[in-house]
């Protein structure tokens, strides 16, 4: 039987044998796969804090006041709503610099017209008064425009592949599955700040000259004066024509006659104004000022020790019979003088950076002449420091952006019926103030 023999020099190639080109390629690929193991590590993304809240209280049996400072840490907003949970025995009764409502233990505070715009890092201060029983809780669940102030954590929309360069224990690893990318969730839209409308007219009215008057530096010369006091006939605690009053609530503040510091003569009225909302202290004239007309002119020399704070304070108050007896107030905020209307918390100037820049601080540690005039027949007011008119404290009947647009929402002219000198703080701010050579009447009064 014929046998077939292989031809010498033509041995069949063995597939996969060591040393062959195919074998070397397979070995190289196996080593590469063994050295690169894809590990899928799910990542986490933390939302950054959107706000910070400083919360302080002043309490007494059954009642309390709270001062709240909201700092915006997120994108700028043109309006804000702050929510939190109050204690079960707490009930809010009134508020200032915000619209505060309560449903059960859920409390909502919304901005008022003049403090709604908050840039990143911007601050809004407000406060409220309430009652409590069982204990006064400190809120911890603040949320700004529906977002928790501290931010929140959520899974990353897709795993993040990382490469492990350590050798694989298995010589023949199974191929790692390719990560399936899940669709990224659409982020919740952040409220975009509405652009501020451009002012229709320049908010920089030129100061008008003071009315022509015959100066009466320290005495009571002049016509039509109803109040004129250098406190020379007073001692100890104000009495007679001046009575100590504590509208709304009282605290550590005091009103005394000082014989060590005076603008003229040897005496002045000294007010030690304490911090916190319920720390009102005033000396009120007993003279009838309700008949001063048609313009109420006021003048006083003032000296104080502490610069006007960023929070709201008041130093001079007058009950307004045309506004339900609510007070017309001269005080300060954001470091500058302002008028404030108790009924709707309107301010003059508006508390925007441009508005505040048109006012002026009240100088410290020196006597300064403060004068004002209030027209009782129309919305018109003017205010002077050392005979220089303060542009941001002028109401002229025509709305001026950043100055009196907010103030003129009320068309009725004020009618002051009382006159008080003292201190109200709506936060923790305090001050020591002296008043001297005070006059109030129906004719212009000089410094």
GROMACS .gro file of C-alpha atoms in nm:
model
  447
    1UNK     CA    1   0.000   0.000   0.000
    2UNK     CA    2   0.142   0.326  -0.103
    3UNK     CA    3   0.235   0.557   0.185
    4UNK     CA    4   0.235   0.932   0.169
    5UNK     CA    5   0.520   1.103   0.342
    6UNK     CA    6   0.548   1.471   0.411
    7UNK     CA    7   0.779   1.661   0.194
    8UNK     CA    8   1.090   1.751   0.382
    9UNK     CA    9   1.106   2.118   0.470
   10UNK     CA   10   0.723   2.168   0.465
   11UNK     CA   11   0.611   2.076   0.818
   12UNK     CA   12   0.254   2.202   0.896
   13UNK     CA   13   0.253   2.514   1.122
   14UNK     CA   14   0.111   2.463   1.468
   15UNK     CA   15  -0.133   2.740   1.568
   16UNK     CA   16  -0.072   2.903   1.897
   17UNK     CA   17   0.261   2.738   1.965
   18UNK     CA   18   0.520   2.939   2.154
   19UNK     CA   19   0.737   3.143   1.931
   20UNK     CA   20   0.487   3.184   1.651
   21UNK     CA   21   0.377   3.538   1.555
   22UNK     CA   22   0.015   3.468   1.646
   23UNK     CA   23   0.114   3.335   1.984
   24UNK     CA   24   0.323   3.637   2.058
   25UNK     CA   25   0.034   3.871   1.965
   26UNK     CA   26  -0.217   3.684   2.183
   27UNK     CA   27   0.025   3.688   2.476
   28UNK     CA   28   0.081   4.061   2.441
   29UNK     CA   29  -0.293   4.136   2.434
   30UNK     CA   30  -0.350   3.916   2.739
   31UNK     CA   31  -0.082   4.102   2.933
   32UNK     CA   32  -0.230   4.437   2.838
   33UNK     CA   33  -0.579   4.334   2.946
   34UNK     CA   34  -0.440   4.190   3.270
   35UNK     CA   35  -0.270   4.520   3.354
   36UNK     CA   36  -0.565   4.748   3.287
   37UNK     CA   37  -0.871   4.680   3.496
   38UNK     CA   38  -1.147   4.941   3.472
   39UNK     CA   39  -1.314   4.996   3.805
   40UNK     CA   40  -1.644   5.186   3.810
   41UNK     CA   41  -1.655   5.412   4.116
   42UNK     CA   42  -1.983   5.596   4.163
   43UNK     CA   43  -1.918   5.961   4.246
   44UNK     CA   44  -2.118   6.204   4.456
   45UNK     CA   45  -2.184   6.571   4.399
   46UNK     CA   46  -2.268   6.805   4.686
   47UNK     CA   47  -2.473   7.117   4.626
   48UNK     CA   48  -2.299   7.424   4.765
   49UNK     CA   49  -2.467   7.614   5.050
   50UNK     CA   50  -2.707   7.878   4.918
   51UNK     CA   51  -2.743   8.092   5.229
   52UNK     CA   52  -2.634   8.158   5.586
   53UNK     CA   53  -2.867   8.268   5.865
   54UNK     CA   54  -2.765   8.437   6.190
   55UNK     CA   55  -3.047   8.411   6.445
   56UNK     CA   56  -3.046   8.582   6.786
   57UNK     CA   57  -3.328   8.619   7.037
   58UNK     CA   58  -3.414   8.828   7.338
   59UNK     CA   59  -3.672   8.656   7.557
   60UNK     CA   60  -3.873   8.714   7.872
   61UNK     CA   61  -4.143   8.500   8.036
   62UNK     CA   62  -4.396   8.425   7.763
   63UNK     CA   63  -4.252   8.653   7.496
   64UNK     CA   64  -3.950   8.712   7.276
   65UNK     CA   65  -3.804   8.906   6.985
   66UNK     CA   66  -3.575   8.761   6.720
   67UNK     CA   67  -3.321   8.928   6.493
   68UNK     CA   68  -3.249   8.748   6.166
   69UNK     CA   69  -2.963   8.818   5.928
   70UNK     CA   70  -2.988   8.640   5.591
   71UNK     CA   71  -2.669   8.619   5.382
   72UNK     CA   72  -2.710   8.505   5.022
   73UNK     CA   73  -2.429   8.264   4.929
   74UNK     CA   74  -2.572   8.164   4.592
   75UNK     CA   75  -2.655   8.347   4.272
   76UNK     CA   76  -2.805   8.694   4.293
   77UNK     CA   77  -3.180   8.706   4.351
   78UNK     CA   78  -3.435   8.980   4.294
   79UNK     CA   79  -3.671   8.850   4.563
   80UNK     CA   80  -3.634   8.610   4.854
   81UNK     CA   81  -3.848   8.387   5.072
   82UNK     CA   82  -3.697   8.231   5.385
   83UNK     CA   83  -3.873   7.938   5.555
   84UNK     CA   84  -3.808   7.755   5.880
   85UNK     CA   85  -3.980   7.551   6.150
   86UNK     CA   86  -4.068   7.720   6.479
   87UNK     CA   87  -4.114   7.550   6.815
   88UNK     CA   88  -4.457   7.402   6.887
   89UNK     CA   89  -4.533   7.666   7.150
   90UNK     CA   90  -4.417   7.968   6.947
   91UNK     CA   91  -4.649   8.217   6.778
   92UNK     CA   92  -4.526   8.521   6.583
   93UNK     CA   93  -4.728   8.837   6.646
   94UNK     CA   94  -4.557   9.109   6.438
   95UNK     CA   95  -4.248   9.169   6.227
   96UNK     CA   96  -4.039   9.442   6.071
   97UNK     CA   97  -3.834   9.465   5.749
   98UNK     CA   98  -4.003   9.147   5.616
   99UNK     CA   99  -4.352   9.003   5.560
  100UNK     CA  100  -4.373   8.715   5.806
  101UNK     CA  101  -4.656   8.460   5.819
  102UNK     CA  102  -4.704   8.138   6.016
  103UNK     CA  103  -4.901   7.820   5.950
  104UNK     CA  104  -4.870   7.572   6.234
  105UNK     CA  105  -4.498   7.553   6.301
  106UNK     CA  106  -4.399   7.656   5.945
  107UNK     CA  107  -4.286   8.018   5.926
  108UNK     CA  108  -4.237   8.210   5.601
  109UNK     CA  109  -4.060   8.546   5.571
  110UNK     CA  110  -4.064   8.732   5.239
  111UNK     CA  111  -3.878   9.046   5.145
  112UNK     CA  112  -4.039   9.388   5.146
  113UNK     CA  113  -4.007   9.627   4.853
  114UNK     CA  114  -3.673   9.777   4.945
  115UNK     CA  115  -3.469   9.469   5.046
  116UNK     CA  116  -3.562   9.206   4.787
  117UNK     CA  117  -3.252   9.226   4.568
  118UNK     CA  118  -2.958   9.031   4.713
  119UNK     CA  119  -2.634   8.996   4.523
  120UNK     CA  120  -2.402   8.708   4.601
  121UNK     CA  121  -2.283   8.787   4.954
  122UNK     CA  122  -2.569   9.034   5.001
  123UNK     CA  123  -2.734   9.065   5.343
  124UNK     CA  124  -3.093   9.130   5.453
  125UNK     CA  125  -3.181   9.199   5.818
  126UNK     CA  126  -3.529   9.161   5.962
  127UNK     CA  127  -3.691   9.071   6.290
  128UNK     CA  128  -4.010   8.968   6.459
  129UNK     CA  129  -4.183   8.949   6.795
  130UNK     CA  130  -4.380   8.658   6.935
  131UNK     CA  131  -4.498   8.452   7.228
  132UNK     CA  132  -4.375   8.115   7.350
  133UNK     CA  133  -4.460   7.839   7.594
  134UNK     CA  134  -4.271   7.531   7.700
  135UNK     CA  135  -3.941   7.648   7.553
  136UNK     CA  136  -3.791   7.864   7.282
  137UNK     CA  137  -3.637   7.663   6.999
  138UNK     CA  138  -3.354   7.768   6.769
  139UNK     CA  139  -3.445   7.693   6.405
  140UNK     CA  140  -3.207   7.473   6.205
  141UNK     CA  141  -3.393   7.397   5.882
  142UNK     CA  142  -3.365   7.729   5.700
  143UNK     CA  143  -3.443   7.729   5.327
  144UNK     CA  144  -3.408   8.012   5.077
  145UNK     CA  145  -3.650   8.017   4.784
  146UNK     CA  146  -3.724   7.649   4.847
  147UNK     CA  147  -3.361   7.532   4.866
  148UNK     CA  148  -3.212   7.426   5.204
  149UNK     CA  149  -2.953   7.680   5.312
  150UNK     CA  150  -2.688   7.416   5.374
  151UNK     CA  151  -2.726   7.257   5.031
  152UNK     CA  152  -2.798   6.886   4.970
  153UNK     CA  153  -2.620   6.579   4.831
  154UNK     CA  154  -2.734   6.371   4.532
  155UNK     CA  155  -2.576   6.084   4.326
  156UNK     CA  156  -2.359   6.181   4.037
  157UNK     CA  157  -2.550   6.139   3.710
  158UNK     CA  158  -2.285   5.898   3.576
  159UNK     CA  159  -2.010   5.679   3.726
  160UNK     CA  160  -1.657   5.803   3.701
  161UNK     CA  161  -1.419   5.540   3.558
  162UNK     CA  162  -1.080   5.515   3.727
  163UNK     CA  163  -0.787   5.304   3.611
  164UNK     CA  164  -0.619   5.059   3.849
  165UNK     CA  165  -0.264   4.979   3.738
  166UNK     CA  166  -0.209   4.691   3.982
  167UNK     CA  167  -0.166   4.342   3.827
  168UNK     CA  168  -0.479   4.133   3.794
  169UNK     CA  169  -0.479   3.808   3.997
  170UNK     CA  170  -0.642   3.623   3.707
  171UNK     CA  171  -0.430   3.536   3.400
  172UNK     CA  172  -0.732   3.548   3.175
  173UNK     CA  173  -0.960   3.832   3.299
  174UNK     CA  174  -1.306   3.863   3.163
  175UNK     CA  175  -1.345   4.181   2.968
  176UNK     CA  176  -1.491   4.459   3.183
  177UNK     CA  177  -1.831   4.577   3.071
  178UNK     CA  178  -1.846   4.921   2.920
  179UNK     CA  179  -2.020   5.161   3.159
  180UNK     CA  180  -2.365   5.258   3.042
  181UNK     CA  181  -2.401   5.634   3.072
  182UNK     CA  182  -2.734   5.733   3.224
  183UNK     CA  183  -2.891   6.054   3.105
  184UNK     CA  184  -2.798   6.355   3.317
  185UNK     CA  185  -3.091   6.494   3.509
  186UNK     CA  186  -3.190   6.846   3.420
  187UNK     CA  187  -3.091   7.078   3.704
  188UNK     CA  188  -3.361   7.272   3.883
  189UNK     CA  189  -3.363   7.621   3.746
  190UNK     CA  190  -3.232   7.888   3.980
  191UNK     CA  191  -3.437   8.204   3.991
  192UNK     CA  192  -3.267   8.460   3.776
  193UNK     CA  193  -3.254   8.810   3.909
  194UNK     CA  194  -3.475   9.047   3.720
  195UNK     CA  195  -3.278   9.335   3.580
  196UNK     CA  196  -3.332   9.653   3.770
  197UNK     CA  197  -3.510   9.911   3.562
  198UNK     CA  198  -3.303  10.206   3.466
  199UNK     CA  199  -3.401  10.510   3.665
  200UNK     CA  200  -3.615  10.748   3.474
  201UNK     CA  201  -3.446  11.045   3.626
  202UNK     CA  202  -3.122  11.118   3.797
  203UNK     CA  203  -3.128  11.019   4.165
  204UNK     CA  204  -2.894  11.301   4.258
  205UNK     CA  205  -3.103  11.607   4.330
  206UNK     CA  206  -2.887  11.908   4.399
  207UNK     CA  207  -2.914  12.032   4.756
  208UNK     CA  208  -3.124  12.341   4.783
  209UNK     CA  209  -3.009  12.623   5.008
  210UNK     CA  210  -3.145  12.641   5.359
  211UNK     CA  211  -3.441  12.870   5.416
  212UNK     CA  212  -3.343  13.224   5.499
  213UNK     CA  213  -3.363  13.252   5.877
  214UNK     CA  214  -3.215  13.448   6.158
  215UNK     CA  215  -2.990  13.201   6.342
  216UNK     CA  216  -3.075  13.132   6.703
  217UNK     CA  217  -2.768  12.935   6.813
  218UNK     CA  218  -2.883  12.825   7.155
  219UNK     CA  219  -3.183  13.022   7.269
  220UNK     CA  220  -3.555  13.028   7.199
  221UNK     CA  221  -3.567  13.337   6.982
  222UNK     CA  222  -3.791  13.309   6.679
  223UNK     CA  223  -4.162  13.310   6.609
  224UNK     CA  224  -4.410  13.028   6.631
  225UNK     CA  225  -4.203  12.805   6.860
  226UNK     CA  226  -4.409  12.550   7.052
  227UNK     CA  227  -4.116  12.350   7.190
  228UNK     CA  228  -3.790  12.513   7.297
  229UNK     CA  229  -3.570  12.337   7.550
  230UNK     CA  230  -3.210  12.358   7.666
  231UNK     CA  231  -3.296  12.136   7.968
  232UNK     CA  232  -3.148  12.396   8.203
  233UNK     CA  233  -3.453  12.369   8.429
  234UNK     CA  234  -3.425  11.988   8.449
  235UNK     CA  235  -3.229  11.759   8.682
  236UNK     CA  236  -3.202  11.387   8.738
  237UNK     CA  237  -3.482  11.218   8.547
  238UNK     CA  238  -3.669  11.432   8.291
  239UNK     CA  239  -3.994  11.571   8.433
  240UNK     CA  240  -4.245  11.848   8.382
  241UNK     CA  241  -4.240  11.939   8.014
  242UNK     CA  242  -4.045  11.620   7.933
  243UNK     CA  243  -4.157  11.276   8.040
  244UNK     CA  244  -3.976  10.943   8.010
  245UNK     CA  245  -4.171  10.702   7.791
  246UNK     CA  246  -4.110  10.348   7.665
  247UNK     CA  247  -4.342  10.293   7.364
  248UNK     CA  248  -4.418   9.927   7.293
  249UNK     CA  249  -4.168   9.781   7.539
  250UNK     CA  250  -3.877   9.870   7.766
  251UNK     CA  251  -3.537   9.732   7.858
  252UNK     CA  252  -3.208   9.861   7.994
  253UNK     CA  253  -3.220  10.203   7.825
  254UNK     CA  254  -3.223  10.517   8.039
  255UNK     CA  255  -3.303  10.887   7.995
  256UNK     CA  256  -3.133  11.135   8.231
  257UNK     CA  257  -3.028  11.499   8.254
  258UNK     CA  258  -2.650  11.524   8.207
  259UNK     CA  259  -2.448  11.806   8.367
  260UNK     CA  260  -2.111  11.695   8.226
  261UNK     CA  261  -2.184  11.726   7.851
  262UNK     CA  262  -2.381  12.008   7.691
  263UNK     CA  263  -2.394  12.204   7.368
  264UNK     CA  264  -2.475  12.528   7.547
  265UNK     CA  265  -2.540  12.608   7.911
  266UNK     CA  266  -2.468  12.334   8.159
  267UNK     CA  267  -2.722  12.057   8.089
  268UNK     CA  268  -2.845  11.825   7.816
  269UNK     CA  269  -3.070  11.524   7.774
  270UNK     CA  270  -2.869  11.200   7.776
  271UNK     CA  271  -3.008  10.875   7.632
  272UNK     CA  272  -2.833  10.547   7.703
  273UNK     CA  273  -2.982  10.330   7.431
  274UNK     CA  274  -2.962   9.954   7.478
  275UNK     CA  275  -2.967   9.680   7.217
  276UNK     CA  276  -3.246   9.440   7.114
  277UNK     CA  277  -3.592   9.524   6.991
  278UNK     CA  278  -3.764   9.565   7.328
  279UNK     CA  279  -3.526   9.831   7.454
  280UNK     CA  280  -3.713  10.150   7.373
  281UNK     CA  281  -3.642  10.462   7.575
  282UNK     CA  282  -3.758  10.817   7.500
  283UNK     CA  283  -3.815  11.155   7.655
  284UNK     CA  284  -4.138  11.297   7.514
  285UNK     CA  285  -4.249  11.659   7.523
  286UNK     CA  286  -4.580  11.731   7.690
  287UNK     CA  287  -4.636  12.035   7.465
  288UNK     CA  288  -4.915  12.008   7.208
  289UNK     CA  289  -4.743  11.992   6.870
  290UNK     CA  290  -5.053  11.884   6.675
  291UNK     CA  291  -5.137  12.243   6.587
  292UNK     CA  292  -4.803  12.334   6.430
  293UNK     CA  293  -4.883  12.414   6.066
  294UNK     CA  294  -4.868  12.430   5.776
  295UNK     CA  295  -4.502  12.318   5.797
  296UNK     CA  296  -4.346  12.161   6.106
  297UNK     CA  297  -3.990  12.287   6.153
  298UNK     CA  298  -3.755  12.109   6.393
  299UNK     CA  299  -3.403  12.172   6.515
  300UNK     CA  300  -3.182  12.002   6.771
  301UNK     CA  301  -2.816  11.962   6.847
  302UNK     CA  302  -2.714  11.596   6.866
  303UNK     CA  303  -2.400  11.419   6.984
  304UNK     CA  304  -2.346  11.043   6.993
  305UNK     CA  305  -2.068  10.790   7.050
  306UNK     CA  306  -2.126  10.502   6.806
  307UNK     CA  307  -2.149  10.514   6.428
  308UNK     CA  308  -2.489  10.433   6.282
  309UNK     CA  309  -2.508  10.056   6.232
  310UNK     CA  310  -2.609   9.847   5.933
  311UNK     CA  311  -2.926   9.744   6.118
  312UNK     CA  312  -3.229   9.967   6.167
  313UNK     CA  313  -3.234  10.210   6.460
  314UNK     CA  314  -3.453  10.512   6.540
  315UNK     CA  315  -3.370  10.819   6.749
  316UNK     CA  316  -3.657  11.065   6.694
  317UNK     CA  317  -4.021  10.955   6.665
  318UNK     CA  318  -4.347  11.141   6.600
  319UNK     CA  319  -4.694  10.986   6.604
  320UNK     CA  320  -4.874  11.049   6.274
  321UNK     CA  321  -5.249  11.103   6.321
  322UNK     CA  322  -5.305  11.049   5.947
  323UNK     CA  323  -5.141  10.707   5.956
  324UNK     CA  324  -5.334  10.546   6.239
  325UNK     CA  325  -5.104  10.690   6.504
  326UNK     CA  326  -4.807  10.496   6.367
  327UNK     CA  327  -4.468  10.662   6.407
  328UNK     CA  328  -4.277  10.878   6.165
  329UNK     CA  329  -3.913  10.812   6.257
  330UNK     CA  330  -3.566  10.959   6.206
  331UNK     CA  331  -3.289  10.708   6.255
  332UNK     CA  332  -3.033  10.514   6.062
  333UNK     CA  333  -2.963  10.202   5.858
  334UNK     CA  334  -2.667  10.080   5.655
  335UNK     CA  335  -2.451  10.338   5.829
  336UNK     CA  336  -2.648  10.645   5.714
  337UNK     CA  337  -2.937  10.865   5.828
  338UNK     CA  338  -3.287  10.770   5.715
  339UNK     CA  339  -3.652  10.845   5.766
  340UNK     CA  340  -3.870  10.541   5.833
  341UNK     CA  341  -4.248  10.498   5.832
  342UNK     CA  342  -4.368  10.246   6.090
  343UNK     CA  343  -4.692  10.155   5.910
  344UNK     CA  344  -4.532  10.005   5.597
  345UNK     CA  345  -4.158  10.019   5.680
  346UNK     CA  346  -4.093  10.254   5.387
  347UNK     CA  347  -3.757  10.430   5.409
  348UNK     CA  348  -3.613  10.756   5.282
  349UNK     CA  349  -3.383  10.709   5.099
  350UNK     CA  350  -3.449  10.362   4.964
  351UNK     CA  351  -3.199  10.113   5.105
  352UNK     CA  352  -3.024  10.042   4.776
  353UNK     CA  353  -2.651  10.116   4.746
  354UNK     CA  354  -2.730  10.419   4.531
  355UNK     CA  355  -2.994  10.542   4.774
  356UNK     CA  356  -2.777  10.502   5.083
  357UNK     CA  357  -2.495  10.689   4.907
  358UNK     CA  358  -2.724  10.992   4.878
  359UNK     CA  359  -2.766  11.009   5.255
  360UNK     CA  360  -2.496  11.081   5.514
  361UNK     CA  361  -2.368  10.934   5.839
  362UNK     CA  362  -2.434  11.111   6.168
  363UNK     CA  363  -2.091  11.231   6.285
  364UNK     CA  364  -1.972  11.083   6.614
  365UNK     CA  365  -1.818  11.247   6.921
  366UNK     CA  366  -1.909  11.602   6.821
  367UNK     CA  367  -2.218  11.819   6.832
  368UNK     CA  368  -2.402  11.844   6.502
  369UNK     CA  369  -2.706  12.055   6.414
  370UNK     CA  370  -2.990  11.842   6.278
  371UNK     CA  371  -3.285  12.023   6.118
  372UNK     CA  372  -3.594  11.905   5.932
  373UNK     CA  373  -3.918  12.036   5.787
  374UNK     CA  374  -4.240  11.842   5.727
  375UNK     CA  375  -4.515  11.989   5.511
  376UNK     CA  376  -4.855  11.884   5.648
  377UNK     CA  377  -5.039  11.987   5.330
  378UNK     CA  378  -4.848  11.774   5.077
  379UNK     CA  379  -4.581  11.506   5.065
  380UNK     CA  380  -4.274  11.728   5.103
  381UNK     CA  381  -3.988  11.693   5.352
  382UNK     CA  382  -3.632  11.825   5.381
  383UNK     CA  383  -3.349  11.743   5.621
  384UNK     CA  384  -3.022  11.923   5.700
  385UNK     CA  385  -2.697  11.846   5.881
  386UNK     CA  386  -2.505  12.157   5.990
  387UNK     CA  387  -2.715  12.360   5.742
  388UNK     CA  388  -2.624  12.133   5.449
  389UNK     CA  389  -2.925  11.961   5.294
  390UNK     CA  390  -2.901  11.580   5.270
  391UNK     CA  391  -3.003  11.498   4.912
  392UNK     CA  392  -3.127  11.147   4.991
  393UNK     CA  393  -3.362  11.274   5.265
  394UNK     CA  394  -3.574  11.496   5.044
  395UNK     CA  395  -3.936  11.432   4.940
  396UNK     CA  396  -4.061  11.667   4.669
  397UNK     CA  397  -4.377  11.497   4.542
  398UNK     CA  398  -4.212  11.359   4.225
  399UNK     CA  399  -4.086  11.000   4.264
  400UNK     CA  400  -3.709  10.974   4.231
  401UNK     CA  401  -3.556  10.629   4.195
  402UNK     CA  402  -3.344  10.528   4.498
  403UNK     CA  403  -3.472  10.828   4.694
  404UNK     CA  404  -3.848  10.875   4.749
  405UNK     CA  405  -4.024  10.641   4.504
  406UNK     CA  406  -4.104  10.401   4.786
  407UNK     CA  407  -4.198  10.680   5.025
  408UNK     CA  408  -4.450  10.829   4.781
  409UNK     CA  409  -4.652  10.510   4.761
  410UNK     CA  410  -4.847  10.680   5.039
  411UNK     CA  411  -4.993  11.003   4.908
  412UNK     CA  412  -5.122  11.147   5.235
  413UNK     CA  413  -4.899  11.405   5.400
  414UNK     CA  414  -4.805  11.326   5.763
  415UNK     CA  415  -4.951  11.513   6.061
  416UNK     CA  416  -4.716  11.479   6.362
  417UNK     CA  417  -4.892  11.495   6.700
  418UNK     CA  418  -4.610  11.397   6.938
  419UNK     CA  419  -4.235  11.454   6.956
  420UNK     CA  420  -3.992  11.214   7.128
  421UNK     CA  421  -3.613  11.200   7.160
  422UNK     CA  422  -3.452  10.867   7.243
  423UNK     CA  423  -3.351  10.531   7.102
  424UNK     CA  424  -3.508  10.224   6.943
  425UNK     CA  425  -3.296   9.932   6.826
  426UNK     CA  426  -3.429   9.654   6.605
  427UNK     CA  427  -3.122   9.438   6.656
  428UNK     CA  428  -2.837   9.426   6.905
  429UNK     CA  429  -2.712   9.781   6.842
  430UNK     CA  430  -2.671  10.034   7.124
  431UNK     CA  431  -2.559  10.396   7.150
  432UNK     CA  432  -2.525  10.692   7.388
  433UNK     CA  433  -2.686  11.011   7.257
  434UNK     CA  434  -2.711  11.366   7.391
  435UNK     CA  435  -2.975  11.619   7.278
  436UNK     CA  436  -2.962  11.992   7.349
  437UNK     CA  437  -3.116  12.319   7.229
  438UNK     CA  438  -3.426  12.153   7.091
  439UNK     CA  439  -3.688  12.361   6.911
  440UNK     CA  440  -4.008  12.285   6.721
  441UNK     CA  441  -4.238  12.537   6.556
  442UNK     CA  442  -4.416  12.670   6.248
  443UNK     CA  443  -4.135  12.896   6.124
  444UNK     CA  444  -3.785  12.811   5.998
  445UNK     CA  445  -3.533  12.764   6.281
  446UNK     CA  446  -3.160  12.818   6.231
  447UNK     CA  447  -2.864  12.646   6.389
   0.00000   0.00000   0.00000
